[in-house]
Amino acid sequence: ASATTGLVALGGSGGGGGYAKARLISGFSGATVVVGASGTGGAAGVNNGGTGGTSSFAGTAVVAQGGAGGVGSPANTPPFIIQGSSGAGASTGNIEAKLGDWSTIGIAIASNGARSGSGGASEFGIGANGVTGGNGAGATATSTFGYGGGGTGGVALSGGTAFAGGTGGPGEVIVWEYS
């Protein structure tokens, strides 16, 4: 959302993607591999980000969920905080299954000072760093951060225009085959 004088608009950051590890000894000939798409950043205004896509191998044999998108928020009077978003939901793996990490909270301390939270981490990637100091679009969890990290919310200080949130990192599937 844009911020009228004295108010700050601060978007929530996205959660990290899940992790699954499995050992399969049969039933995977011709298996389908799906790599989850990045969760989209929320459009400028009071708009939520999109949840990351699900990564999988051999149907439901190994599944890792994408992290939750950040939450859009209208402009408010500082000081205030905005809650982070949850990491990925349940994952499926017969050796290990982990949830993604929550993103950190965002904070507005004055009409000229705010910081969006950092995106949540995954097993193979960290979330993008929060937007600090002034007006700015959310940061994207790029490949330099690894895979599955959350993007951050945008920040609009007093009198600023609305900014979009950052995109989360894509999923990843690693297959080791032994014969």
mmCIF file with all atom_site columns, C-alpha atoms in Angstrom:
data_model
loop_
_atom_site.group_PDB
_atom_site.id
_atom_site.type_symbol
_atom_site.label_atom_id
_atom_site.label_alt_id
_atom_site.label_comp_id
_atom_site.label_asym_id
_atom_site.label_entity_id
_atom_site.label_seq_id
_atom_site.pdbx_PDB_ins_code
_atom_site.Cartn_x
_atom_site.Cartn_y
_atom_site.Cartn_z
_atom_site.occupancy
_atom_site.B_iso_or_equiv
_atom_site.pdbx_formal_charge
_atom_site.auth_seq_id
_atom_site.auth_comp_id
_atom_site.auth_asym_id
_atom_site.auth_atom_id
_atom_site.pdbx_PDB_model_num
ATOM 1   C CA . ALA A 1 1   ? 0.000  0.000   0.000   1.00 0.00 ? 1   ALA A CA 1
ATOM 2   C CA . SER A 1 2   ? 1.114  3.575   -0.490  1.00 0.00 ? 2   SER A CA 1
ATOM 3   C CA . ALA A 1 3   ? 1.782  5.552   2.689   1.00 0.00 ? 3   ALA A CA 1
ATOM 4   C CA . THR A 1 4   ? 0.127  8.891   3.322   1.00 0.00 ? 4   THR A CA 1
ATOM 5   C CA . THR A 1 5   ? 1.971  11.407  5.488   1.00 0.00 ? 5   THR A CA 1
ATOM 6   C CA . GLY A 1 6   ? 2.813  9.986   8.919   1.00 0.00 ? 6   GLY A CA 1
ATOM 7   C CA . LEU A 1 7   ? 2.033  6.393   7.983   1.00 0.00 ? 7   LEU A CA 1
ATOM 8   C CA . VAL A 1 8   ? 4.215  3.463   6.904   1.00 0.00 ? 8   VAL A CA 1
ATOM 9   C CA . ALA A 1 9   ? 3.224  0.536   4.670   1.00 0.00 ? 9   ALA A CA 1
ATOM 10  C CA . LEU A 1 10  ? 5.190  -2.629  5.294   1.00 0.00 ? 10  LEU A CA 1
ATOM 11  C CA . GLY A 1 11  ? 4.656  -5.983  3.592   1.00 0.00 ? 11  GLY A CA 1
ATOM 12  C CA . GLY A 1 12  ? 5.313  -9.324  5.290   1.00 0.00 ? 12  GLY A CA 1
ATOM 13  C CA . SER A 1 13  ? 8.083  -11.591 3.981   1.00 0.00 ? 13  SER A CA 1
ATOM 14  C CA . GLY A 1 14  ? 7.639  -15.122 2.591   1.00 0.00 ? 14  GLY A CA 1
ATOM 15  C CA . GLY A 1 15  ? 8.414  -18.388 4.398   1.00 0.00 ? 15  GLY A CA 1
ATOM 16  C CA . GLY A 1 16  ? 11.041 -20.954 3.382   1.00 0.00 ? 16  GLY A CA 1
ATOM 17  C CA . GLY A 1 17  ? 10.351 -24.127 1.423   1.00 0.00 ? 17  GLY A CA 1
ATOM 18  C CA . GLY A 1 18  ? 10.271 -27.628 2.911   1.00 0.00 ? 18  GLY A CA 1
ATOM 19  C CA . TYR A 1 19  ? 12.778 -30.472 2.603   1.00 0.00 ? 19  TYR A CA 1
ATOM 20  C CA . ALA A 1 20  ? 12.326 -34.190 2.031   1.00 0.00 ? 20  ALA A CA 1
ATOM 21  C CA . LYS A 1 21  ? 14.814 -37.051 1.719   1.00 0.00 ? 21  LYS A CA 1
ATOM 22  C CA . ALA A 1 22  ? 14.006 -40.639 0.848   1.00 0.00 ? 22  ALA A CA 1
ATOM 23  C CA . ARG A 1 23  ? 15.570 -43.921 -0.179  1.00 0.00 ? 23  ARG A CA 1
ATOM 24  C CA . LEU A 1 24  ? 13.614 -45.718 -2.851  1.00 0.00 ? 24  LEU A CA 1
ATOM 25  C CA . ILE A 1 25  ? 14.556 -49.220 -3.938  1.00 0.00 ? 25  ILE A CA 1
ATOM 26  C CA . SER A 1 26  ? 11.715 -49.908 -6.376  1.00 0.00 ? 26  SER A CA 1
ATOM 27  C CA . GLY A 1 27  ? 8.713  -48.353 -8.097  1.00 0.00 ? 27  GLY A CA 1
ATOM 28  C CA . PHE A 1 28  ? 10.467 -45.365 -9.594  1.00 0.00 ? 28  PHE A CA 1
ATOM 29  C CA . SER A 1 29  ? 11.141 -46.471 -13.165 1.00 0.00 ? 29  SER A CA 1
ATOM 30  C CA . GLY A 1 30  ? 9.957  -43.611 -15.387 1.00 0.00 ? 30  GLY A CA 1
ATOM 31  C CA . ALA A 1 31  ? 9.353  -41.428 -12.326 1.00 0.00 ? 31  ALA A CA 1
ATOM 32  C CA . THR A 1 32  ? 8.123  -37.896 -12.822 1.00 0.00 ? 32  THR A CA 1
ATOM 33  C CA . VAL A 1 33  ? 10.245 -35.081 -11.362 1.00 0.00 ? 33  VAL A CA 1
ATOM 34  C CA . VAL A 1 34  ? 8.556  -31.772 -10.521 1.00 0.00 ? 34  VAL A CA 1
ATOM 35  C CA . VAL A 1 35  ? 10.576 -28.723 -9.455  1.00 0.00 ? 35  VAL A CA 1
ATOM 36  C CA . GLY A 1 36  ? 8.432  -26.228 -7.549  1.00 0.00 ? 36  GLY A CA 1
ATOM 37  C CA . ALA A 1 37  ? 8.130  -22.738 -8.999  1.00 0.00 ? 37  ALA A CA 1
ATOM 38  C CA . SER A 1 38  ? 9.136  -19.634 -7.061  1.00 0.00 ? 38  SER A CA 1
ATOM 39  C CA . GLY A 1 39  ? 6.445  -18.036 -4.932  1.00 0.00 ? 39  GLY A CA 1
ATOM 40  C CA . THR A 1 40  ? 5.502  -14.717 -6.542  1.00 0.00 ? 40  THR A CA 1
ATOM 41  C CA . GLY A 1 41  ? 5.988  -11.432 -4.724  1.00 0.00 ? 41  GLY A CA 1
ATOM 42  C CA . GLY A 1 42  ? 2.812  -9.573  -3.846  1.00 0.00 ? 42  GLY A CA 1
ATOM 43  C CA . ALA A 1 43  ? 1.886  -6.839  -6.330  1.00 0.00 ? 43  ALA A CA 1
ATOM 44  C CA . ALA A 1 44  ? 2.225  -3.226  -5.175  1.00 0.00 ? 44  ALA A CA 1
ATOM 45  C CA . GLY A 1 45  ? -0.635 -2.345  -2.832  1.00 0.00 ? 45  GLY A CA 1
ATOM 46  C CA . VAL A 1 46  ? -2.276 -4.486  -0.143  1.00 0.00 ? 46  VAL A CA 1
ATOM 47  C CA . ASN A 1 47  ? -1.628 -7.829  -1.867  1.00 0.00 ? 47  ASN A CA 1
ATOM 48  C CA . ASN A 1 48  ? -0.363 -11.137 -0.535  1.00 0.00 ? 48  ASN A CA 1
ATOM 49  C CA . GLY A 1 49  ? 2.541  -12.981 -2.148  1.00 0.00 ? 49  GLY A CA 1
ATOM 50  C CA . GLY A 1 50  ? 2.035  -16.384 -3.745  1.00 0.00 ? 50  GLY A CA 1
ATOM 51  C CA . THR A 1 51  ? 2.939  -19.691 -2.099  1.00 0.00 ? 51  THR A CA 1
ATOM 52  C CA . GLY A 1 52  ? 5.951  -21.494 -3.571  1.00 0.00 ? 52  GLY A CA 1
ATOM 53  C CA . GLY A 1 53  ? 5.284  -24.536 -5.738  1.00 0.00 ? 53  GLY A CA 1
ATOM 54  C CA . THR A 1 54  ? 5.604  -28.128 -4.572  1.00 0.00 ? 54  THR A CA 1
ATOM 55  C CA . SER A 1 55  ? 8.688  -30.143 -5.589  1.00 0.00 ? 55  SER A CA 1
ATOM 56  C CA . SER A 1 56  ? 8.296  -33.913 -5.927  1.00 0.00 ? 56  SER A CA 1
ATOM 57  C CA . PHE A 1 57  ? 9.787  -37.159 -7.192  1.00 0.00 ? 57  PHE A CA 1
ATOM 58  C CA . ALA A 1 58  ? 7.813  -40.247 -8.224  1.00 0.00 ? 58  ALA A CA 1
ATOM 59  C CA . GLY A 1 59  ? 4.404  -38.771 -7.531  1.00 0.00 ? 59  GLY A CA 1
ATOM 60  C CA . THR A 1 60  ? 3.848  -38.680 -3.776  1.00 0.00 ? 60  THR A CA 1
ATOM 61  C CA . ALA A 1 61  ? 6.894  -40.803 -2.816  1.00 0.00 ? 61  ALA A CA 1
ATOM 62  C CA . VAL A 1 62  ? 9.014  -37.715 -2.050  1.00 0.00 ? 62  VAL A CA 1
ATOM 63  C CA . VAL A 1 63  ? 7.347  -34.323 -1.664  1.00 0.00 ? 63  VAL A CA 1
ATOM 64  C CA . ALA A 1 64  ? 8.591  -30.930 -0.432  1.00 0.00 ? 64  ALA A CA 1
ATOM 65  C CA . GLN A 1 65  ? 6.048  -28.118 -0.097  1.00 0.00 ? 65  GLN A CA 1
ATOM 66  C CA . GLY A 1 66  ? 6.732  -24.478 -1.042  1.00 0.00 ? 66  GLY A CA 1
ATOM 67  C CA . GLY A 1 67  ? 6.800  -21.731 1.608   1.00 0.00 ? 67  GLY A CA 1
ATOM 68  C CA . ALA A 1 68  ? 3.849  -19.428 2.288   1.00 0.00 ? 68  ALA A CA 1
ATOM 69  C CA . GLY A 1 69  ? 3.712  -16.053 0.545   1.00 0.00 ? 69  GLY A CA 1
ATOM 70  C CA . GLY A 1 70  ? 4.153  -12.838 2.529   1.00 0.00 ? 70  GLY A CA 1
ATOM 71  C CA . VAL A 1 71  ? 1.067  -10.975 3.738   1.00 0.00 ? 71  VAL A CA 1
ATOM 72  C CA . GLY A 1 72  ? 0.126  -7.565  2.316   1.00 0.00 ? 72  GLY A CA 1
ATOM 73  C CA . SER A 1 73  ? -0.681 -4.859  4.841   1.00 0.00 ? 73  SER A CA 1
ATOM 74  C CA . PRO A 1 74  ? -2.310 -1.431  4.675   1.00 0.00 ? 74  PRO A CA 1
ATOM 75  C CA . ALA A 1 75  ? -0.426 1.650   5.862   1.00 0.00 ? 75  ALA A CA 1
ATOM 76  C CA . ASN A 1 76  ? -0.361 2.057   9.656   1.00 0.00 ? 76  ASN A CA 1
ATOM 77  C CA . THR A 1 77  ? 0.875  4.525   12.268  1.00 0.00 ? 77  THR A CA 1
ATOM 78  C CA . PRO A 1 78  ? 4.308  3.525   13.627  1.00 0.00 ? 78  PRO A CA 1
ATOM 79  C CA . PRO A 1 79  ? 5.556  1.938   15.764  1.00 0.00 ? 79  PRO A CA 1
ATOM 80  C CA . PHE A 1 80  ? 4.261  -1.490  14.740  1.00 0.00 ? 80  PHE A CA 1
ATOM 81  C CA . ILE A 1 81  ? 5.430  -4.906  13.586  1.00 0.00 ? 81  ILE A CA 1
ATOM 82  C CA . ILE A 1 82  ? 4.198  -7.212  10.847  1.00 0.00 ? 82  ILE A CA 1
ATOM 83  C CA . GLN A 1 83  ? 4.246  -10.946 11.380  1.00 0.00 ? 83  GLN A CA 1
ATOM 84  C CA . GLY A 1 84  ? 6.390  -13.163 9.178   1.00 0.00 ? 84  GLY A CA 1
ATOM 85  C CA . SER A 1 85  ? 4.905  -15.991 7.126   1.00 0.00 ? 85  SER A CA 1
ATOM 86  C CA . SER A 1 86  ? 5.069  -19.678 7.893   1.00 0.00 ? 86  SER A CA 1
ATOM 87  C CA . GLY A 1 87  ? 7.517  -21.998 6.249   1.00 0.00 ? 87  GLY A CA 1
ATOM 88  C CA . ALA A 1 88  ? 6.362  -24.869 4.098   1.00 0.00 ? 88  ALA A CA 1
ATOM 89  C CA . GLY A 1 89  ? 3.788  -27.309 5.352   1.00 0.00 ? 89  GLY A CA 1
ATOM 90  C CA . ALA A 1 90  ? 4.291  -31.028 5.751   1.00 0.00 ? 90  ALA A CA 1
ATOM 91  C CA . SER A 1 91  ? 6.773  -32.748 3.466   1.00 0.00 ? 91  SER A CA 1
ATOM 92  C CA . THR A 1 92  ? 6.989  -36.479 2.700   1.00 0.00 ? 92  THR A CA 1
ATOM 93  C CA . GLY A 1 93  ? 10.181 -38.541 2.831   1.00 0.00 ? 93  GLY A CA 1
ATOM 94  C CA . ASN A 1 94  ? 10.994 -41.903 4.444   1.00 0.00 ? 94  ASN A CA 1
ATOM 95  C CA . ILE A 1 95  ? 14.358 -40.690 5.801   1.00 0.00 ? 95  ILE A CA 1
ATOM 96  C CA . GLU A 1 96  ? 13.707 -37.044 6.600   1.00 0.00 ? 96  GLU A CA 1
ATOM 97  C CA . ALA A 1 97  ? 10.957 -34.453 6.186   1.00 0.00 ? 97  ALA A CA 1
ATOM 98  C CA . LYS A 1 98  ? 11.315 -30.863 7.397   1.00 0.00 ? 98  LYS A CA 1
ATOM 99  C CA . LEU A 1 99  ? 9.223  -27.751 7.434   1.00 0.00 ? 99  LEU A CA 1
ATOM 100 C CA . GLY A 1 100 ? 10.600 -24.510 5.999   1.00 0.00 ? 100 GLY A CA 1
ATOM 101 C CA . ASP A 1 101 ? 11.521 -21.692 8.401   1.00 0.00 ? 101 ASP A CA 1
ATOM 102 C CA . TRP A 1 102 ? 9.243  -18.769 9.213   1.00 0.00 ? 102 TRP A CA 1
ATOM 103 C CA . SER A 1 103 ? 10.287 -15.398 7.843   1.00 0.00 ? 103 SER A CA 1
ATOM 104 C CA . THR A 1 104 ? 11.276 -12.795 10.430  1.00 0.00 ? 104 THR A CA 1
ATOM 105 C CA . ILE A 1 105 ? 9.038  -9.933  11.554  1.00 0.00 ? 105 ILE A CA 1
ATOM 106 C CA . GLY A 1 106 ? 9.126  -6.546  9.896   1.00 0.00 ? 106 GLY A CA 1
ATOM 107 C CA . ILE A 1 107 ? 9.205  -3.401  12.030  1.00 0.00 ? 107 ILE A CA 1
ATOM 108 C CA . ALA A 1 108 ? 8.299  0.250   11.561  1.00 0.00 ? 108 ALA A CA 1
ATOM 109 C CA . ILE A 1 109 ? 9.765  2.463   14.287  1.00 0.00 ? 109 ILE A CA 1
ATOM 110 C CA . ALA A 1 110 ? 8.875  5.875   12.857  1.00 0.00 ? 110 ALA A CA 1
ATOM 111 C CA . SER A 1 111 ? 7.360  7.411   9.723   1.00 0.00 ? 111 SER A CA 1
ATOM 112 C CA . ASN A 1 112 ? 10.908 7.673   8.296   1.00 0.00 ? 112 ASN A CA 1
ATOM 113 C CA . GLY A 1 113 ? 12.344 4.334   9.464   1.00 0.00 ? 113 GLY A CA 1
ATOM 114 C CA . ALA A 1 114 ? 11.223 0.770   8.777   1.00 0.00 ? 114 ALA A CA 1
ATOM 115 C CA . ARG A 1 115 ? 12.592 -2.639  7.813   1.00 0.00 ? 115 ARG A CA 1
ATOM 116 C CA . SER A 1 116 ? 10.813 -5.579  6.256   1.00 0.00 ? 116 SER A CA 1
ATOM 117 C CA . GLY A 1 117 ? 11.647 -8.994  7.687   1.00 0.00 ? 117 GLY A CA 1
ATOM 118 C CA . SER A 1 118 ? 14.060 -11.416 6.042   1.00 0.00 ? 118 SER A CA 1
ATOM 119 C CA . GLY A 1 119 ? 12.591 -14.269 4.014   1.00 0.00 ? 119 GLY A CA 1
ATOM 120 C CA . GLY A 1 120 ? 12.422 -17.713 5.628   1.00 0.00 ? 120 GLY A CA 1
ATOM 121 C CA . ALA A 1 121 ? 15.185 -20.251 5.033   1.00 0.00 ? 121 ALA A CA 1
ATOM 122 C CA . SER A 1 122 ? 14.988 -23.736 3.548   1.00 0.00 ? 122 SER A CA 1
ATOM 123 C CA . GLU A 1 123 ? 17.390 -26.677 3.845   1.00 0.00 ? 123 GLU A CA 1
ATOM 124 C CA . PHE A 1 124 ? 19.294 -25.484 0.750   1.00 0.00 ? 124 PHE A CA 1
ATOM 125 C CA . GLY A 1 125 ? 18.867 -21.715 0.828   1.00 0.00 ? 125 GLY A CA 1
ATOM 126 C CA . ILE A 1 126 ? 18.509 -18.619 2.940   1.00 0.00 ? 126 ILE A CA 1
ATOM 127 C CA . GLY A 1 127 ? 15.776 -16.053 2.515   1.00 0.00 ? 127 GLY A CA 1
ATOM 128 C CA . ALA A 1 128 ? 16.443 -12.627 1.017   1.00 0.00 ? 128 ALA A CA 1
ATOM 129 C CA . ASN A 1 129 ? 17.507 -9.851  3.393   1.00 0.00 ? 129 ASN A CA 1
ATOM 130 C CA . GLY A 1 130 ? 14.821 -7.400  4.475   1.00 0.00 ? 130 GLY A CA 1
ATOM 131 C CA . VAL A 1 131 ? 14.499 -3.959  2.871   1.00 0.00 ? 131 VAL A CA 1
ATOM 132 C CA . THR A 1 132 ? 16.034 -1.418  5.250   1.00 0.00 ? 132 THR A CA 1
ATOM 133 C CA . GLY A 1 133 ? 16.057 2.320   5.696   1.00 0.00 ? 133 GLY A CA 1
ATOM 134 C CA . GLY A 1 134 ? 13.827 3.778   3.027   1.00 0.00 ? 134 GLY A CA 1
ATOM 135 C CA . ASN A 1 135 ? 11.271 3.130   0.346   1.00 0.00 ? 135 ASN A CA 1
ATOM 136 C CA . GLY A 1 136 ? 11.882 0.037   -1.716  1.00 0.00 ? 136 GLY A CA 1
ATOM 137 C CA . ALA A 1 137 ? 10.525 -3.027  -3.429  1.00 0.00 ? 137 ALA A CA 1
ATOM 138 C CA . GLY A 1 138 ? 10.890 -6.366  -1.690  1.00 0.00 ? 138 GLY A CA 1
ATOM 139 C CA . ALA A 1 139 ? 14.098 -8.310  -2.264  1.00 0.00 ? 139 ALA A CA 1
ATOM 140 C CA . THR A 1 140 ? 14.048 -11.504 -4.329  1.00 0.00 ? 140 THR A CA 1
ATOM 141 C CA . ALA A 1 141 ? 15.630 -14.740 -3.069  1.00 0.00 ? 141 ALA A CA 1
ATOM 142 C CA . THR A 1 142 ? 17.955 -15.246 -6.051  1.00 0.00 ? 142 THR A CA 1
ATOM 143 C CA . SER A 1 143 ? 20.034 -18.327 -6.870  1.00 0.00 ? 143 SER A CA 1
ATOM 144 C CA . THR A 1 144 ? 22.946 -16.784 -4.949  1.00 0.00 ? 144 THR A CA 1
ATOM 145 C CA . PHE A 1 145 ? 20.905 -17.451 -1.824  1.00 0.00 ? 145 PHE A CA 1
ATOM 146 C CA . GLY A 1 146 ? 20.368 -21.127 -2.733  1.00 0.00 ? 146 GLY A CA 1
ATOM 147 C CA . TYR A 1 147 ? 17.011 -22.808 -3.291  1.00 0.00 ? 147 TYR A CA 1
ATOM 148 C CA . GLY A 1 148 ? 13.660 -22.435 -1.545  1.00 0.00 ? 148 GLY A CA 1
ATOM 149 C CA . GLY A 1 149 ? 14.295 -19.220 0.417   1.00 0.00 ? 149 GLY A CA 1
ATOM 150 C CA . GLY A 1 150 ? 11.530 -16.649 0.898   1.00 0.00 ? 150 GLY A CA 1
ATOM 151 C CA . GLY A 1 151 ? 11.370 -13.186 -0.687  1.00 0.00 ? 151 GLY A CA 1
ATOM 152 C CA . THR A 1 152 ? 10.798 -10.051 1.391   1.00 0.00 ? 152 THR A CA 1
ATOM 153 C CA . GLY A 1 153 ? 8.034  -7.508  1.721   1.00 0.00 ? 153 GLY A CA 1
ATOM 154 C CA . GLY A 1 154 ? 8.235  -3.996  0.279   1.00 0.00 ? 154 GLY A CA 1
ATOM 155 C CA . VAL A 1 155 ? 8.499  -0.811  2.364   1.00 0.00 ? 155 VAL A CA 1
ATOM 156 C CA . ALA A 1 156 ? 6.774  2.552   1.755   1.00 0.00 ? 156 ALA A CA 1
ATOM 157 C CA . LEU A 1 157 ? 7.677  5.295   4.216   1.00 0.00 ? 157 LEU A CA 1
ATOM 158 C CA . SER A 1 158 ? 5.583  8.392   4.945   1.00 0.00 ? 158 SER A CA 1
ATOM 159 C CA . GLY A 1 159 ? 4.327  9.819   1.650   1.00 0.00 ? 159 GLY A CA 1
ATOM 160 C CA . GLY A 1 160 ? 5.874  6.981   -0.399  1.00 0.00 ? 160 GLY A CA 1
ATOM 161 C CA . THR A 1 161 ? 4.289  5.019   -3.207  1.00 0.00 ? 161 THR A CA 1
ATOM 162 C CA . ALA A 1 162 ? 3.438  1.334   -2.975  1.00 0.00 ? 162 ALA A CA 1
ATOM 163 C CA . PHE A 1 163 ? 6.114  -1.270  -3.752  1.00 0.00 ? 163 PHE A CA 1
ATOM 164 C CA . ALA A 1 164 ? 5.836  -4.924  -4.744  1.00 0.00 ? 164 ALA A CA 1
ATOM 165 C CA . GLY A 1 165 ? 7.165  -7.794  -2.640  1.00 0.00 ? 165 GLY A CA 1
ATOM 166 C CA . GLY A 1 166 ? 10.147 -9.933  -3.651  1.00 0.00 ? 166 GLY A CA 1
ATOM 167 C CA . THR A 1 167 ? 9.891  -13.342 -5.301  1.00 0.00 ? 167 THR A CA 1
ATOM 168 C CA . GLY A 1 168 ? 10.876 -16.488 -3.394  1.00 0.00 ? 168 GLY A CA 1
ATOM 169 C CA . GLY A 1 169 ? 13.567 -18.899 -4.565  1.00 0.00 ? 169 GLY A CA 1
ATOM 170 C CA . PRO A 1 170 ? 12.621 -21.898 -6.755  1.00 0.00 ? 170 PRO A CA 1
ATOM 171 C CA . GLY A 1 171 ? 12.543 -25.472 -5.506  1.00 0.00 ? 171 GLY A CA 1
ATOM 172 C CA . GLU A 1 172 ? 15.208 -28.080 -6.138  1.00 0.00 ? 172 GLU A CA 1
ATOM 173 C CA . VAL A 1 173 ? 15.189 -31.842 -6.677  1.00 0.00 ? 173 VAL A CA 1
ATOM 174 C CA . ILE A 1 174 ? 18.390 -33.887 -6.345  1.00 0.00 ? 174 ILE A CA 1
ATOM 175 C CA . VAL A 1 175 ? 18.369 -37.534 -7.435  1.00 0.00 ? 175 VAL A CA 1
ATOM 176 C CA . TRP A 1 176 ? 21.251 -39.924 -6.757  1.00 0.00 ? 176 TRP A CA 1
ATOM 177 C CA . GLU A 1 177 ? 21.022 -43.225 -8.576  1.00 0.00 ? 177 GLU A CA 1
ATOM 178 C CA . TYR A 1 178 ? 23.097 -46.244 -7.612  1.00 0.00 ? 178 TYR A CA 1
ATOM 179 C CA . SER A 1 179 ? 23.305 -49.473 -9.559  1.00 0.00 ? 179 SER A CA 1
#
